[in-house]
Amino acid sequence: MDVYGNALLDFYRNGKADTLWLHNSYDGPEKMPIDIFFRNEEEMPTLEYKALSLCYGKILDVGAGVGSHTLLLQELNADVTAIDISANAVKIMQDRGVKKAVVQNIFSTKEKYDTLLFLMNGIGLTGTLAGFVAFLEKAKSLINPTGQLVFDSSDISYLYQDFPKPDAKYYGEVSYCYEYQKQKGNWFDWLYLDQETLLNIAKQSGWQCQIIFDDGADQYLAKLTLIS
């Protein structure tokens, strides 16, 4: 059930929607602001501007949502394809003018690109540290030799200021579930990476990692390229 996509579709059609709840594995449910997915150029943070400025060549916007970043890249005449696993999100993208919008999972992608772009913590879809390592191996078949991965992530150690970090797993591995109009979607795993862990995994996996931007509030932008 596309609970997330249903909320996006209601907001797109009506300019408003009921509350989209985000249940998590570490605290009580949170309200998810839907309008953030539709933000325009003026409303985007510096981190996202920097990420878009790094993009070159044939670009794949992964987990593109309603296409806000893709549309800006199109305005710059970039060759960009947007993918999302939400069919409703892709319908919205197409209606908003995204030229190449496809319902697709990154793990089933076979074409090669120069830039793989994951924004709004999109790299979290790898789910776990093991999933991230596996994705870095998969990504080697998805980028051209001079290609790059561009993504943002966050250090969520601040969540554990009042209680210990989990012993059985990496503290950045969490789970979420969307709820909209009393309908719940499936739980899914999500990953947040602290910079030190990212740098170590990247190096061990054959990637050069650069921290391009740090917002000073736990979120940062990274660029990964293959070590030749």
PDB file of N, CA and C in Angstrom, residues 2 11 42 44 55 61 86 94 97 112 116 118-119 123 134 139 141 143 146 149 152 160 164 168 177 197:
ATOM      1  N   ASP A   2       0.588   2.166  -0.906  1.00  0.00           N
ATOM      2  CA  ASP A   2       1.395   3.373  -1.088  1.00  0.00           C
ATOM      3  C   ASP A   2       0.881   4.489  -0.172  1.00  0.00           C
ATOM      4  N   PHE A  11      -2.154  16.078  -1.189  1.00  0.00           N
ATOM      5  CA  PHE A  11      -1.585  17.426  -1.056  1.00  0.00           C
ATOM      6  C   PHE A  11      -1.449  18.083  -2.425  1.00  0.00           C
ATOM      7  N   GLU A  42      13.736  28.554  -3.746  1.00  0.00           N
ATOM      8  CA  GLU A  42      14.038  29.482  -2.657  1.00  0.00           C
ATOM      9  C   GLU A  42      13.960  28.810  -1.284  1.00  0.00           C
ATOM     10  N   MET A  44      14.890  25.677  -0.582  1.00  0.00           N
ATOM     11  CA  MET A  44      15.850  24.590  -0.400  1.00  0.00           C
ATOM     12  C   MET A  44      17.062  25.045   0.411  1.00  0.00           C
ATOM     13  N   CYS A  55      26.323  17.950  -9.658  1.00  0.00           N
ATOM     14  CA  CYS A  55      25.829  16.977 -10.641  1.00  0.00           C
ATOM     15  C   CYS A  55      26.365  17.271 -12.042  1.00  0.00           C
ATOM     16  N   ASP A  61      18.332  10.675 -10.317  1.00  0.00           N
ATOM     17  CA  ASP A  61      17.832  11.193  -9.044  1.00  0.00           C
ATOM     18  C   ASP A  61      17.062  10.058  -8.371  1.00  0.00           C
ATOM     19  N   SER A  86       7.357   4.803  -5.304  1.00  0.00           N
ATOM     20  CA  SER A  86       5.958   5.192  -5.139  1.00  0.00           C
ATOM     21  C   SER A  86       5.350   5.550  -6.497  1.00  0.00           C
ATOM     22  N   GLN A  94       5.461  13.317 -13.166  1.00  0.00           N
ATOM     23  CA  GLN A  94       5.130  13.420 -14.592  1.00  0.00           C
ATOM     24  C   GLN A  94       4.200  14.597 -14.851  1.00  0.00           C
ATOM     25  N   GLY A  97       5.913  17.936 -14.796  1.00  0.00           N
ATOM     26  CA  GLY A  97       6.782  18.252 -15.917  1.00  0.00           C
ATOM     27  C   GLY A  97       8.109  17.533 -15.952  1.00  0.00           C
ATOM     28  N   LYS A 112      23.973   2.762 -16.787  1.00  0.00           N
ATOM     29  CA  LYS A 112      25.095   3.463 -16.161  1.00  0.00           C
ATOM     30  C   LYS A 112      24.863   4.977 -16.194  1.00  0.00           C
ATOM     31  N   LEU A 116      24.931   9.569  -9.450  1.00  0.00           N
ATOM     32  CA  LEU A 116      23.817   9.002  -8.695  1.00  0.00           C
ATOM     33  C   LEU A 116      23.546   9.961  -7.544  1.00  0.00           C
ATOM     34  N   PHE A 118      21.273  11.183  -4.285  1.00  0.00           N
ATOM     35  CA  PHE A 118      20.339  10.810  -3.218  1.00  0.00           C
ATOM     36  C   PHE A 118      20.230  12.005  -2.279  1.00  0.00           C
ATOM     37  N   LEU A 119      19.075  12.664  -2.249  1.00  0.00           N
ATOM     38  CA  LEU A 119      18.912  13.787  -1.336  1.00  0.00           C
ATOM     39  C   LEU A 119      17.831  13.496  -0.302  1.00  0.00           C
ATOM     40  N   ILE A 123      20.062   8.092   0.857  1.00  0.00           N
ATOM     41  CA  ILE A 123      20.952   6.934   0.930  1.00  0.00           C
ATOM     42  C   ILE A 123      20.492   5.991   2.028  1.00  0.00           C
ATOM     43  N   ALA A 134      26.793  -3.409   0.556  1.00  0.00           N
ATOM     44  CA  ALA A 134      26.323  -4.123  -0.635  1.00  0.00           C
ATOM     45  C   ALA A 134      25.958  -3.143  -1.747  1.00  0.00           C
ATOM     46  N   ALA A 139      26.794  -0.221  -6.873  1.00  0.00           N
ATOM     47  CA  ALA A 139      26.968   1.086  -7.521  1.00  0.00           C
ATOM     48  C   ALA A 139      28.136   1.101  -8.493  1.00  0.00           C
ATOM     49  N   SER A 141      28.692  -0.918 -10.702  1.00  0.00           N
ATOM     50  CA  SER A 141      28.171  -1.308 -12.014  1.00  0.00           C
ATOM     51  C   SER A 141      27.193  -0.277 -12.572  1.00  0.00           C
ATOM     52  N   ILE A 143      27.800   3.279 -12.346  1.00  0.00           N
ATOM     53  CA  ILE A 143      28.398   4.551 -12.730  1.00  0.00           C
ATOM     54  C   ILE A 143      29.515   4.336 -13.741  1.00  0.00           C
ATOM     55  N   THR A 146      34.380   7.668 -14.411  1.00  0.00           N
ATOM     56  CA  THR A 146      34.593   8.971 -13.762  1.00  0.00           C
ATOM     57  C   THR A 146      33.334   9.454 -13.041  1.00  0.00           C
ATOM     58  N   LEU A 149      28.870   9.283  -6.640  1.00  0.00           N
ATOM     59  CA  LEU A 149      27.685   9.205  -5.791  1.00  0.00           C
ATOM     60  C   LEU A 149      27.632  10.489  -4.986  1.00  0.00           C
ATOM     61  N   ASP A 152      23.403  13.075   1.011  1.00  0.00           N
ATOM     62  CA  ASP A 152      23.516  13.632   2.355  1.00  0.00           C
ATOM     63  C   ASP A 152      23.085  12.580   3.365  1.00  0.00           C
ATOM     64  N   TYR A 160      20.374   9.611  21.335  1.00  0.00           N
ATOM     65  CA  TYR A 160      20.721   8.739  22.455  1.00  0.00           C
ATOM     66  C   TYR A 160      21.414   9.505  23.587  1.00  0.00           C
ATOM     67  N   PRO A 164      21.312   4.716  26.495  1.00  0.00           N
ATOM     68  CA  PRO A 164      22.448   4.127  25.777  1.00  0.00           C
ATOM     69  C   PRO A 164      22.133   3.799  24.313  1.00  0.00           C
ATOM     70  N   ALA A 168      23.261  -4.255  19.966  1.00  0.00           N
ATOM     71  CA  ALA A 168      23.159  -5.327  18.971  1.00  0.00           C
ATOM     72  C   ALA A 168      23.278  -4.843  17.534  1.00  0.00           C
ATOM     73  N   CYS A 177       7.654   3.508   9.667  1.00  0.00           N
ATOM     74  CA  CYS A 177       6.381   3.083   9.085  1.00  0.00           C
ATOM     75  C   CYS A 177       5.502   4.314   8.917  1.00  0.00           C
ATOM     76  N   THR A 197      32.163   6.694  10.228  1.00  0.00           N
ATOM     77  CA  THR A 197      31.764   5.381   9.732  1.00  0.00           C
ATOM     78  C   THR A 197      31.712   5.375   8.215  1.00  0.00           C
TER      79      THR A 197
END
